mmCIF file with all atom_site columns, C-alpha atoms in Angstrom:
data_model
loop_
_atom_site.group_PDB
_atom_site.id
_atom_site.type_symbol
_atom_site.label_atom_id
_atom_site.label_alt_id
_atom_site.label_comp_id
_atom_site.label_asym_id
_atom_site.label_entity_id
_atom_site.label_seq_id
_atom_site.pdbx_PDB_ins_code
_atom_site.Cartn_x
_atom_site.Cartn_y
_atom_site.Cartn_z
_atom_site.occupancy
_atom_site.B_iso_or_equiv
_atom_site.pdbx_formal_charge
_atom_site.auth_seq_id
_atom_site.auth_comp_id
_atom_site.auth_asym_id
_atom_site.auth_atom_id
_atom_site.pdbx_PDB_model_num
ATOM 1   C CA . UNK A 1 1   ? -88.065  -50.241 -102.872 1.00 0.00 ? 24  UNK A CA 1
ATOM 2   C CA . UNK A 1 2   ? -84.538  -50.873 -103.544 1.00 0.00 ? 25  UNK A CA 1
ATOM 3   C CA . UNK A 1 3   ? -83.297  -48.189 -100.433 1.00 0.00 ? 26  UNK A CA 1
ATOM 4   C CA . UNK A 1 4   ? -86.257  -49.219 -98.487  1.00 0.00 ? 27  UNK A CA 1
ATOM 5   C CA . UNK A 1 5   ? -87.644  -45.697 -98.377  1.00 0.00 ? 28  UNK A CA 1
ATOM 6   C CA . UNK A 1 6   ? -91.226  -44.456 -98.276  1.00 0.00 ? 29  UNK A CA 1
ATOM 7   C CA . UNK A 1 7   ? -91.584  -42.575 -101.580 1.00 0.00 ? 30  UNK A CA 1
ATOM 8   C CA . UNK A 1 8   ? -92.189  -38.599 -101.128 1.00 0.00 ? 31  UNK A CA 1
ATOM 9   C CA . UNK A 1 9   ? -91.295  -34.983 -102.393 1.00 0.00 ? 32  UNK A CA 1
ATOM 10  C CA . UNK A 1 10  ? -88.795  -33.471 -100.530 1.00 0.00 ? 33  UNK A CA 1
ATOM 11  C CA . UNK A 1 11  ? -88.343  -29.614 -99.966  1.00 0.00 ? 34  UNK A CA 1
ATOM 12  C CA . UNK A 1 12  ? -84.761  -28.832 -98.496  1.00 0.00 ? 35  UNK A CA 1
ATOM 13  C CA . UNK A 1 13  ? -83.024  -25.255 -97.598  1.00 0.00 ? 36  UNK A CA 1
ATOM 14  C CA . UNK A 1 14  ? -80.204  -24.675 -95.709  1.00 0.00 ? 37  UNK A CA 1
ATOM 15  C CA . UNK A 1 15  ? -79.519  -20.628 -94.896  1.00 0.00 ? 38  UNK A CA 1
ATOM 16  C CA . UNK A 1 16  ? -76.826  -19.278 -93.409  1.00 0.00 ? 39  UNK A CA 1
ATOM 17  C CA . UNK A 1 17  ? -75.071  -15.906 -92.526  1.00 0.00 ? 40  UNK A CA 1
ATOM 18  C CA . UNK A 1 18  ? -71.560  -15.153 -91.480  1.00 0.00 ? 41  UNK A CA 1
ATOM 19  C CA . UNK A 1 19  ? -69.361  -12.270 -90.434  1.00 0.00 ? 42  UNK A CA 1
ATOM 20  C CA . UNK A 1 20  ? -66.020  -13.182 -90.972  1.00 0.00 ? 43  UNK A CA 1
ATOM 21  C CA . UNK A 1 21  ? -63.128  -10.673 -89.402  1.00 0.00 ? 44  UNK A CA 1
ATOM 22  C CA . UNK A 1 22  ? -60.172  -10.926 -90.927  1.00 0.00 ? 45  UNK A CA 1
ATOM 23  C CA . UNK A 1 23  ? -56.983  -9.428  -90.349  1.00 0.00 ? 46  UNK A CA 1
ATOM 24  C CA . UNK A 1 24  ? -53.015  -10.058 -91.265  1.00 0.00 ? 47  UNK A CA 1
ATOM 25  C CA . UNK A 1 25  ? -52.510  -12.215 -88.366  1.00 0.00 ? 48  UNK A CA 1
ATOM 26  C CA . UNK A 1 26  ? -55.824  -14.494 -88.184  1.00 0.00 ? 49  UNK A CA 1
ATOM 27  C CA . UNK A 1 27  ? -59.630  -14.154 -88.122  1.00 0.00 ? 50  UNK A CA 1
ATOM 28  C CA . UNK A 1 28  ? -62.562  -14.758 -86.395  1.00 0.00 ? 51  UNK A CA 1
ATOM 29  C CA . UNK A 1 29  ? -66.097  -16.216 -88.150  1.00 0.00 ? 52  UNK A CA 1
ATOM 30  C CA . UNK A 1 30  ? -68.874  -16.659 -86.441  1.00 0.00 ? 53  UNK A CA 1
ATOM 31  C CA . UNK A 1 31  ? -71.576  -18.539 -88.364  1.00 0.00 ? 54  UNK A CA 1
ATOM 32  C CA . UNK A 1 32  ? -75.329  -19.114 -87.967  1.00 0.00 ? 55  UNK A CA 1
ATOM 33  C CA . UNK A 1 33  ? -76.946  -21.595 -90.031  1.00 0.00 ? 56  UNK A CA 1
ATOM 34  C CA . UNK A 1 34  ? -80.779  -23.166 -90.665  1.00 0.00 ? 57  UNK A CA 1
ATOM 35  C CA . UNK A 1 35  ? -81.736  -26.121 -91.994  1.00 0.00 ? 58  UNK A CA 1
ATOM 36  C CA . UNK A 1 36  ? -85.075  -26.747 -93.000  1.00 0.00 ? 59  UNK A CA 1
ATOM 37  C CA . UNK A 1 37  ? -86.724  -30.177 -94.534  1.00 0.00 ? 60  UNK A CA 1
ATOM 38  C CA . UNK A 1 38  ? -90.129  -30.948 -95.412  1.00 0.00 ? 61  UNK A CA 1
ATOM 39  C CA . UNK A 1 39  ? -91.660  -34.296 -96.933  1.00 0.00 ? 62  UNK A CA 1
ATOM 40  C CA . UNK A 1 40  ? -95.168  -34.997 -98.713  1.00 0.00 ? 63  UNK A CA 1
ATOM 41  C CA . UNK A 1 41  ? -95.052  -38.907 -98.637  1.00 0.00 ? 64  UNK A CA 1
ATOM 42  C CA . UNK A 1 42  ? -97.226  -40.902 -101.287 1.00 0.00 ? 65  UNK A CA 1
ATOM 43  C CA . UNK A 1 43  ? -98.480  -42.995 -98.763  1.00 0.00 ? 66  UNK A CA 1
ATOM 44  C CA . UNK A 1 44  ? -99.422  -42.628 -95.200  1.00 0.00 ? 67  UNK A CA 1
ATOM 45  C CA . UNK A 1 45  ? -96.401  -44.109 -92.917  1.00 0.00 ? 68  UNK A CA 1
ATOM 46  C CA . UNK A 1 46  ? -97.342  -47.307 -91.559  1.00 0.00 ? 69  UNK A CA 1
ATOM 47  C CA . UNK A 1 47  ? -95.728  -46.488 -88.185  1.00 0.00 ? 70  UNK A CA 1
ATOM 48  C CA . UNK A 1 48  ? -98.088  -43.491 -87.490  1.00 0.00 ? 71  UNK A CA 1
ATOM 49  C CA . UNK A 1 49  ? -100.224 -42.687 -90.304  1.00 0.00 ? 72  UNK A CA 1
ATOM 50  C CA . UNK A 1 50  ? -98.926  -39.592 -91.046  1.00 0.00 ? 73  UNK A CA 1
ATOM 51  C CA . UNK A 1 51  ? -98.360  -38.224 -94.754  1.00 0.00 ? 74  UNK A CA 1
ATOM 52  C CA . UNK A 1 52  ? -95.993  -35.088 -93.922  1.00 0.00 ? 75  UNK A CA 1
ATOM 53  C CA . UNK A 1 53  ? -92.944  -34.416 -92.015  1.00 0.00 ? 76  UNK A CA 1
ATOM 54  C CA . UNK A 1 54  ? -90.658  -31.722 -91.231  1.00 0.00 ? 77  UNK A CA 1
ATOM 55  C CA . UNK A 1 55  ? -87.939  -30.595 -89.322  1.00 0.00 ? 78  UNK A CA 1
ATOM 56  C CA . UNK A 1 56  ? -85.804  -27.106 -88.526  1.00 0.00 ? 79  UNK A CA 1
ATOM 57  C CA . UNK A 1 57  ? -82.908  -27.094 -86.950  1.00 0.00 ? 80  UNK A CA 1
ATOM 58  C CA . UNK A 1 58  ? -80.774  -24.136 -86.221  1.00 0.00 ? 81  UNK A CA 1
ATOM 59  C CA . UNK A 1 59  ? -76.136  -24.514 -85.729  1.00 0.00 ? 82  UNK A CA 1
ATOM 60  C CA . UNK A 1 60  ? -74.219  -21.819 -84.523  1.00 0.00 ? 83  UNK A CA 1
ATOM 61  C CA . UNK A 1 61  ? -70.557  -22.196 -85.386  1.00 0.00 ? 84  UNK A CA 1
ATOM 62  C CA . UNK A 1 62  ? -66.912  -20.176 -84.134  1.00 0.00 ? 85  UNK A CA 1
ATOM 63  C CA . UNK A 1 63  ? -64.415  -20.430 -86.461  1.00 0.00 ? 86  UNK A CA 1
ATOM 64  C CA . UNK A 1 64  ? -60.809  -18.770 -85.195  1.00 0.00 ? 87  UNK A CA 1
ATOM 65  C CA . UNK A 1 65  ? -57.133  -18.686 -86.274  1.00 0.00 ? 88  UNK A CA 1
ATOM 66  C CA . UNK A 1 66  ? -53.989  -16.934 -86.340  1.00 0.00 ? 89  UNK A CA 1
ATOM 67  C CA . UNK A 1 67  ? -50.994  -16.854 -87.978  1.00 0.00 ? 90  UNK A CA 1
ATOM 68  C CA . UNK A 1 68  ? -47.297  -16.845 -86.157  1.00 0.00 ? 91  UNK A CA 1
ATOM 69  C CA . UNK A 1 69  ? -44.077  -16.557 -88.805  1.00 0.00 ? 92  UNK A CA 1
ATOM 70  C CA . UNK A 1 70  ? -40.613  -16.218 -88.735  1.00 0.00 ? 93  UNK A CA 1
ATOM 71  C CA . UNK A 1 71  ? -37.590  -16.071 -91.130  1.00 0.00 ? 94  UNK A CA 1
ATOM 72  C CA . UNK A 1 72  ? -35.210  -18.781 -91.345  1.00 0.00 ? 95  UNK A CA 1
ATOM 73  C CA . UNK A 1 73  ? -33.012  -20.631 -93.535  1.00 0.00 ? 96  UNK A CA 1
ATOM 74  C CA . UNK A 1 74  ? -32.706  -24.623 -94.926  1.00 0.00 ? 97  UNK A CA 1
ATOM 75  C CA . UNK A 1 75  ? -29.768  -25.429 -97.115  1.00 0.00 ? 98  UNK A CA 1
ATOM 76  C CA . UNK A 1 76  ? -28.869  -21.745 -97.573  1.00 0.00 ? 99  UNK A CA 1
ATOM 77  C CA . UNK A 1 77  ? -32.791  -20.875 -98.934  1.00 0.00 ? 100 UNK A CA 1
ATOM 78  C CA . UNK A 1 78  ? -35.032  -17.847 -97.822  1.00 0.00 ? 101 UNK A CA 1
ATOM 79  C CA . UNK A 1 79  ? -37.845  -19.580 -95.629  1.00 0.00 ? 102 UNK A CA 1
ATOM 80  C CA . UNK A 1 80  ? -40.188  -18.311 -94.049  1.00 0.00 ? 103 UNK A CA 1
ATOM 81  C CA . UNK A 1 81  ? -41.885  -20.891 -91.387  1.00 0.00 ? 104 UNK A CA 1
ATOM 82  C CA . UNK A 1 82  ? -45.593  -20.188 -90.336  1.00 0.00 ? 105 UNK A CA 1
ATOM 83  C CA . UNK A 1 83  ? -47.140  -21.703 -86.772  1.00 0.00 ? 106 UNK A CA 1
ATOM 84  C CA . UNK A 1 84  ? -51.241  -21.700 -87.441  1.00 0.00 ? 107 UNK A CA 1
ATOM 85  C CA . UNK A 1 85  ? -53.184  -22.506 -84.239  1.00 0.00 ? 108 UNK A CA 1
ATOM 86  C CA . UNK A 1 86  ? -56.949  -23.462 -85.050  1.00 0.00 ? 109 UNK A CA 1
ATOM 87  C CA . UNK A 1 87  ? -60.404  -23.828 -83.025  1.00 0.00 ? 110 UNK A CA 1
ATOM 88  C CA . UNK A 1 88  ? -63.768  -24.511 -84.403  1.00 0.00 ? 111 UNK A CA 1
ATOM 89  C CA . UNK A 1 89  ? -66.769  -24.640 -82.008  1.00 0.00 ? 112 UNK A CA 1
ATOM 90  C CA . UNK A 1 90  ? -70.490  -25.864 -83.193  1.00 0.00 ? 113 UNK A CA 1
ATOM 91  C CA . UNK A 1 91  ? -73.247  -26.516 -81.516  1.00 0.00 ? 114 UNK A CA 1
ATOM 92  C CA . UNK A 1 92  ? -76.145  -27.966 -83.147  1.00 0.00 ? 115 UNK A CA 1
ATOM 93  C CA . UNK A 1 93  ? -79.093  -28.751 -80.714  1.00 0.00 ? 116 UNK A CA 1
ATOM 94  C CA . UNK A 1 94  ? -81.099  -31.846 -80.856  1.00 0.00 ? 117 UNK A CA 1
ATOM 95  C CA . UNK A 1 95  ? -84.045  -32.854 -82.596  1.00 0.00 ? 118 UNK A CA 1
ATOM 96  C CA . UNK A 1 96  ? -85.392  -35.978 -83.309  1.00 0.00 ? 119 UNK A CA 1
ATOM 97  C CA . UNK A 1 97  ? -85.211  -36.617 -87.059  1.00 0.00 ? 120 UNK A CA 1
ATOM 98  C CA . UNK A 1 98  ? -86.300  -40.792 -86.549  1.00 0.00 ? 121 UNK A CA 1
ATOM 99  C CA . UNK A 1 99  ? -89.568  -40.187 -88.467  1.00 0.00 ? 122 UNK A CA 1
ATOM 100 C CA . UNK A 1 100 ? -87.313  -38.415 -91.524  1.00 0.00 ? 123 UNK A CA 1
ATOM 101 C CA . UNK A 1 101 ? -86.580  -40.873 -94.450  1.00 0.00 ? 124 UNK A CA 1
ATOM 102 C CA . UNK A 1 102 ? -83.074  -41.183 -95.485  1.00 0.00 ? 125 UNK A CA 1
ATOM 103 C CA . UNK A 1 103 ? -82.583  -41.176 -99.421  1.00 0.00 ? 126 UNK A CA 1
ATOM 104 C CA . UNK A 1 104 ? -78.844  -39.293 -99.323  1.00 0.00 ? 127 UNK A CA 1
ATOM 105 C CA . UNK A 1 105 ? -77.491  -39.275 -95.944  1.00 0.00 ? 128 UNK A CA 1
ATOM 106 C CA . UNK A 1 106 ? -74.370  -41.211 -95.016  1.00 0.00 ? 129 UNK A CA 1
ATOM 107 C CA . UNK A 1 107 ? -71.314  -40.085 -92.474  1.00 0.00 ? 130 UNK A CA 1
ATOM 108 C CA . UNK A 1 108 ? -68.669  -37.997 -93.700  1.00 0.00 ? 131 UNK A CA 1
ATOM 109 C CA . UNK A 1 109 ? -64.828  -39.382 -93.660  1.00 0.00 ? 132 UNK A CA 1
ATOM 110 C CA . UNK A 1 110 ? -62.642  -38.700 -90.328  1.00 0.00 ? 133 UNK A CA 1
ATOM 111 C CA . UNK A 1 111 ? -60.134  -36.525 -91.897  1.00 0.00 ? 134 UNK A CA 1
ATOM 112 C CA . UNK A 1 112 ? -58.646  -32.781 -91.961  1.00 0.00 ? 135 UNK A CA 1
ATOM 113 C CA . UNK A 1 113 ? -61.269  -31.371 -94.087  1.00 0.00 ? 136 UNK A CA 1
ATOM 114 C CA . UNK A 1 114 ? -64.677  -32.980 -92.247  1.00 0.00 ? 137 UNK A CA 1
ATOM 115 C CA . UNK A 1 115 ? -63.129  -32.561 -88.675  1.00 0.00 ? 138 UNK A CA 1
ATOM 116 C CA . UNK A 1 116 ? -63.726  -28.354 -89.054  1.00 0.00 ? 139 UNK A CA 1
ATOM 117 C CA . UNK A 1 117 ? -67.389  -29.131 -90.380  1.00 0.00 ? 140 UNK A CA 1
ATOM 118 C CA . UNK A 1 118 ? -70.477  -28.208 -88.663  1.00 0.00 ? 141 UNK A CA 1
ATOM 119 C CA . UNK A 1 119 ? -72.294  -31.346 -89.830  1.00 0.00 ? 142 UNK A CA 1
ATOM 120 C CA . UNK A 1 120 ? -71.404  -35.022 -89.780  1.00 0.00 ? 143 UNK A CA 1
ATOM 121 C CA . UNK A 1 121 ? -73.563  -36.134 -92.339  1.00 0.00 ? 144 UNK A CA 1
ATOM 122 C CA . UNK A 1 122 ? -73.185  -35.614 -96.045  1.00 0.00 ? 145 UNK A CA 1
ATOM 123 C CA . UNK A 1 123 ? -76.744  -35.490 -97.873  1.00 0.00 ? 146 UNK A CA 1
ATOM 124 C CA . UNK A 1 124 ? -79.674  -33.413 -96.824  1.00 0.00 ? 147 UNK A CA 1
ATOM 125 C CA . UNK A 1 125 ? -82.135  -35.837 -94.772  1.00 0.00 ? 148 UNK A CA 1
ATOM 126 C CA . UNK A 1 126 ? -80.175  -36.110 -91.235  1.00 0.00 ? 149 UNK A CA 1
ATOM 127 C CA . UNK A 1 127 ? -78.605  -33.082 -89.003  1.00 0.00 ? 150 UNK A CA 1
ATOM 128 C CA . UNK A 1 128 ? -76.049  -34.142 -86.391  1.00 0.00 ? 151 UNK A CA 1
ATOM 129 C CA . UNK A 1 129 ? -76.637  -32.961 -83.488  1.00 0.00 ? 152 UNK A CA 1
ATOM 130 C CA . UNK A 1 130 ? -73.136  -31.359 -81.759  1.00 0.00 ? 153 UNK A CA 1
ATOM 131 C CA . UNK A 1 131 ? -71.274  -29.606 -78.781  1.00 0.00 ? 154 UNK A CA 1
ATOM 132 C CA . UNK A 1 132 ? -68.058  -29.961 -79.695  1.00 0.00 ? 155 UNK A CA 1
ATOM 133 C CA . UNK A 1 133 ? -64.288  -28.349 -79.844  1.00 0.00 ? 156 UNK A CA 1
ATOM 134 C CA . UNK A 1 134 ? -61.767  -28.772 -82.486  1.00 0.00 ? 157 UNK A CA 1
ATOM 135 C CA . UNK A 1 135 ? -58.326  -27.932 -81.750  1.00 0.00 ? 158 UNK A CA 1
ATOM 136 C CA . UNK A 1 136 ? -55.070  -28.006 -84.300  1.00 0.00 ? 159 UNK A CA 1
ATOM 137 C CA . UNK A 1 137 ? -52.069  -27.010 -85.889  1.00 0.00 ? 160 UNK A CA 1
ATOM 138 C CA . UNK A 1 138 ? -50.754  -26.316 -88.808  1.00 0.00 ? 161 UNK A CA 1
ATOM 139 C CA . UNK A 1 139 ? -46.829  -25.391 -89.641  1.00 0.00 ? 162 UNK A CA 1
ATOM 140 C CA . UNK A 1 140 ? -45.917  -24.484 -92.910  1.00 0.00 ? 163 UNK A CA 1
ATOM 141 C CA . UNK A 1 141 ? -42.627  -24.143 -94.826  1.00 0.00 ? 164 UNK A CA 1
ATOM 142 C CA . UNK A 1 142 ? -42.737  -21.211 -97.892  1.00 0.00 ? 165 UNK A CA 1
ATOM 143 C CA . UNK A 1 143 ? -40.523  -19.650 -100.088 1.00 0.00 ? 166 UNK A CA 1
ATOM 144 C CA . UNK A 1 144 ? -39.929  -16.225 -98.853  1.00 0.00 ? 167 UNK A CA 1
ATOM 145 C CA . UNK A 1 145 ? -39.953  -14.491 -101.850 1.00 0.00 ? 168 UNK A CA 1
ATOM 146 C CA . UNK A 1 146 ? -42.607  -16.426 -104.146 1.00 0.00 ? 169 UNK A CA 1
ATOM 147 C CA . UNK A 1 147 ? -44.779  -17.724 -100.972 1.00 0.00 ? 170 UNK A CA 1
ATOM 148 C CA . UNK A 1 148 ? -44.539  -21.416 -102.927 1.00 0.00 ? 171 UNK A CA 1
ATOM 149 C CA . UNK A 1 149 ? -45.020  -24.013 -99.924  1.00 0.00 ? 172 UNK A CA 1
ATOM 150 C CA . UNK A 1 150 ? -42.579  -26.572 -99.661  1.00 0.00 ? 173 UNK A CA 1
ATOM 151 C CA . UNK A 1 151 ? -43.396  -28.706 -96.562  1.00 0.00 ? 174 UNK A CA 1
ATOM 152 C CA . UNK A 1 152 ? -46.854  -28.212 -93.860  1.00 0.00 ? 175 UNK A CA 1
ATOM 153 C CA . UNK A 1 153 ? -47.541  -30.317 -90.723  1.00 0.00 ? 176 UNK A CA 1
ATOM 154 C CA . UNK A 1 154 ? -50.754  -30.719 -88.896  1.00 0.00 ? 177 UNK A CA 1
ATOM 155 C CA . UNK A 1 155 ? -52.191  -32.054 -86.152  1.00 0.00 ? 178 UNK A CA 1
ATOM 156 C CA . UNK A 1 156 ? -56.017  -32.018 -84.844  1.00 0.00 ? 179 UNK A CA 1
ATOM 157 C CA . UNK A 1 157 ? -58.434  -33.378 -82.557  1.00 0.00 ? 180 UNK A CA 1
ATOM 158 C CA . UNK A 1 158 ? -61.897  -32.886 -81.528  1.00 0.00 ? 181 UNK A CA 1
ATOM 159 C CA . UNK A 1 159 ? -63.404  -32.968 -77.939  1.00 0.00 ? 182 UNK A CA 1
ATOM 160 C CA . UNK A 1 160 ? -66.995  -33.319 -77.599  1.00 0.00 ? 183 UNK A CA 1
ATOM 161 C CA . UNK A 1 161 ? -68.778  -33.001 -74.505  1.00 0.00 ? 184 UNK A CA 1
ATOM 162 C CA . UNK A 1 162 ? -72.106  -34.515 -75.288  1.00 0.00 ? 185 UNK A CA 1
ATOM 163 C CA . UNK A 1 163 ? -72.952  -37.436 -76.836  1.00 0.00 ? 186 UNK A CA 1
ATOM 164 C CA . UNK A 1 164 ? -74.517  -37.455 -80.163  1.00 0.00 ? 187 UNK A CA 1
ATOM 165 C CA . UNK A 1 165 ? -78.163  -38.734 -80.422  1.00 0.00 ? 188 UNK A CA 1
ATOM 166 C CA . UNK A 1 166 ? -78.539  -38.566 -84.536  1.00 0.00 ? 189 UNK A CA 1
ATOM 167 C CA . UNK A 1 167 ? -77.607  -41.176 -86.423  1.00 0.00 ? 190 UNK A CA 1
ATOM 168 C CA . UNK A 1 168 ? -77.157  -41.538 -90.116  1.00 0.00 ? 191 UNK A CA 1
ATOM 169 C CA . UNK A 1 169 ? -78.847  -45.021 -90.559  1.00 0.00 ? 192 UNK A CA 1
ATOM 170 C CA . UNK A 1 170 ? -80.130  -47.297 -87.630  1.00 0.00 ? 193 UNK A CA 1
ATOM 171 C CA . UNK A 1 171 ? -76.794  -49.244 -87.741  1.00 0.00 ? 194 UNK A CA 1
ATOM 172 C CA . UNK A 1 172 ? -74.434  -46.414 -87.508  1.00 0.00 ? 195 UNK A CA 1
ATOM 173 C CA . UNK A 1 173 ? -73.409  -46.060 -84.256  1.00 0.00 ? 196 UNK A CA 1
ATOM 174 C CA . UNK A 1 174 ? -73.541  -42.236 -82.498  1.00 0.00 ? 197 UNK A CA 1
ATOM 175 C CA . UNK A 1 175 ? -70.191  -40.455 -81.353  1.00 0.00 ? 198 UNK A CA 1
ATOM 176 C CA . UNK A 1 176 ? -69.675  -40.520 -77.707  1.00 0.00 ? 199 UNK A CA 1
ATOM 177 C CA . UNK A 1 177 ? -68.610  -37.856 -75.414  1.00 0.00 ? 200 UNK A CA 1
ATOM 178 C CA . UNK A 1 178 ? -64.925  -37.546 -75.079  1.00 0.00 ? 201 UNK A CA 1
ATOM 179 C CA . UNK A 1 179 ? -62.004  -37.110 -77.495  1.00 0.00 ? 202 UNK A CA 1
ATOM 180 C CA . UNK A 1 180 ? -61.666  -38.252 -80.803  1.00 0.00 ? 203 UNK A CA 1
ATOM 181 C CA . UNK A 1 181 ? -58.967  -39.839 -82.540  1.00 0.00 ? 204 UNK A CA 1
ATOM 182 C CA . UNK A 1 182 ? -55.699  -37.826 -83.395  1.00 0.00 ? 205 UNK A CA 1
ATOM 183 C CA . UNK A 1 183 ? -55.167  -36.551 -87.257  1.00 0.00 ? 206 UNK A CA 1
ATOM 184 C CA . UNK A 1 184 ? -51.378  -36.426 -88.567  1.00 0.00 ? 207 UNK A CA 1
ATOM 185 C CA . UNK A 1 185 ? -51.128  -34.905 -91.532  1.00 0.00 ? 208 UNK A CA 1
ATOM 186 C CA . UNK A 1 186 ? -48.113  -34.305 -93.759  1.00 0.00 ? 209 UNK A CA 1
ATOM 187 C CA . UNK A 1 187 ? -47.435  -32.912 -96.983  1.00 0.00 ? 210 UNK A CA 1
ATOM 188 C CA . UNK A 1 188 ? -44.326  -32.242 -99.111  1.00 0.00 ? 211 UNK A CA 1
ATOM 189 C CA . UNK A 1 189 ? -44.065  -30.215 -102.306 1.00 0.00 ? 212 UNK A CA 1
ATOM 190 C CA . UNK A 1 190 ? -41.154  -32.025 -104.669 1.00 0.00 ? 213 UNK A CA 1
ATOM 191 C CA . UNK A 1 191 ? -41.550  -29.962 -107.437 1.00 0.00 ? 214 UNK A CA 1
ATOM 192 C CA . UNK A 1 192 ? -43.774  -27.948 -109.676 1.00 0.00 ? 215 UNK A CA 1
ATOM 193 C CA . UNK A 1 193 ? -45.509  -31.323 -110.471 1.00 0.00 ? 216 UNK A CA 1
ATOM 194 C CA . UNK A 1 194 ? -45.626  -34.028 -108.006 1.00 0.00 ? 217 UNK A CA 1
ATOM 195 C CA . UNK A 1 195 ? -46.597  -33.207 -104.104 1.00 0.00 ? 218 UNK A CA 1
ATOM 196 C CA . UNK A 1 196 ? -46.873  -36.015 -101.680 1.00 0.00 ? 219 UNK A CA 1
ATOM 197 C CA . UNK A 1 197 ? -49.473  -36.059 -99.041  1.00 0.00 ? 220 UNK A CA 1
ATOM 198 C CA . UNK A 1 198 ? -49.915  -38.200 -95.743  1.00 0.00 ? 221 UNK A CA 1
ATOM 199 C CA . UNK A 1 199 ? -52.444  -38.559 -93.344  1.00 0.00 ? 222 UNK A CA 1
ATOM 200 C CA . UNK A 1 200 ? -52.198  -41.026 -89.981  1.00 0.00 ? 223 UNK A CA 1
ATOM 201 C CA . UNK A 1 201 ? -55.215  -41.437 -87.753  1.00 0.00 ? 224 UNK A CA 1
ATOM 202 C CA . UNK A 1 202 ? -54.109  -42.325 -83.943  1.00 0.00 ? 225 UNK A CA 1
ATOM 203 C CA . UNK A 1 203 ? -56.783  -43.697 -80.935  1.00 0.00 ? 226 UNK A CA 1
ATOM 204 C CA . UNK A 1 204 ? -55.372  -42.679 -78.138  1.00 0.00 ? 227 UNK A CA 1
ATOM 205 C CA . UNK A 1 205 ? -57.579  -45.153 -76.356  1.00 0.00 ? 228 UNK A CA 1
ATOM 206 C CA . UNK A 1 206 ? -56.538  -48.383 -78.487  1.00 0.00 ? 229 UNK A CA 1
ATOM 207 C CA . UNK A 1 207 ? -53.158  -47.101 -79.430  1.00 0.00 ? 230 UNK A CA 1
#
């Protein structure tokens, strides 16, 4: 009562398979992915009397990378400074998922982490449906001789050239077609023990 949910059992599985190719200077995963939910309510839904639902629905995902360095020097120390260009494709084909019930599903954080994620969502009720690009990249400052980092730079943004019909709750509103917001991110090694880390989100739109 307290979410507002019809009680039920829920049966969830999510399968995937991957062949990642890796090599010194980048790699190349393609990714192919099933989710599958079913749910045995207690009650007949009021809205069409039904006492079962279900729903598969299939992502295919490109991750790619690779890795540019070079040897230089900063106040007389052995660097070596990386340039990591990034894209991640998914596609994830509609399906409507209005009849699911929602008892874990809310939308992820906009940040460096979520933005190379096939899925929107956290939880396991909801599916976002996607055709989208995400391009970035990364710079990186190491030690040449232990490979510690000392300073990486990042920048990302994702283009998406539908707009998304799945929504996480009635009131959330779906992503439109078009380019996200810009991701900054910054992070600086002190020492062994402290590291400080800084992220800037940028609407290109709003400025």
């Amino acid at each position: 009562l307290k979410t507002l949910q019809p009680n039920a059992q829920r049966a969830y599985t999510l399968a995937q398979v991957s062949r990642p190719f890796v090599g010194a200077a980048g790699y190349l995963t393609p990714k192919l992915q099933l989710h599958a939910a079913a749910y045995q309510f207690d009650t007949p839904l009021s809205a069409n009397g039904a006492t079962s639902e279900s729903a598969v629905i299939p992502t295919f995902s490109l991750d790619s990378s690779v890795v540019f360095e070079r040897d230089t020097q900063y106040f007389g120390n052995a660097i070596v400074q990386t340039l990591e260009p990034r894209a991640f494709y998914v596609y994830t084909p509609y399906r409507n998922q209005s009849m699911l019930p929602n008892y874990d599903t809310g939308l992820k954080d906009f940040n460096f982490a979520s933005i190379y994620t096939e899925n929107a969502f956290v939880g396991h009720d909801k599916v976002s449906d996607n055709n989208l690009l995400t391009l970035g990249v990364t710079s990186r400052l190491l030690d040449s001789q232990t490979g510690a980092q000392f300073l990486k730079l990042g920048v990302a943004q994702r283009f998406r050239f539908e707009d998304q019909q799945v929504t996480a709750t009635p009131t959330t509103a779906p992503a439109k077609a078009g380019f996200s917001d810009v991701l900054l991110g910054a992070s600086a090694n002190v020492n062994e023990r402290w590291t400080l880390d800084s992220v800037a989100q940028y609407n290109t739109l709003t400025g």
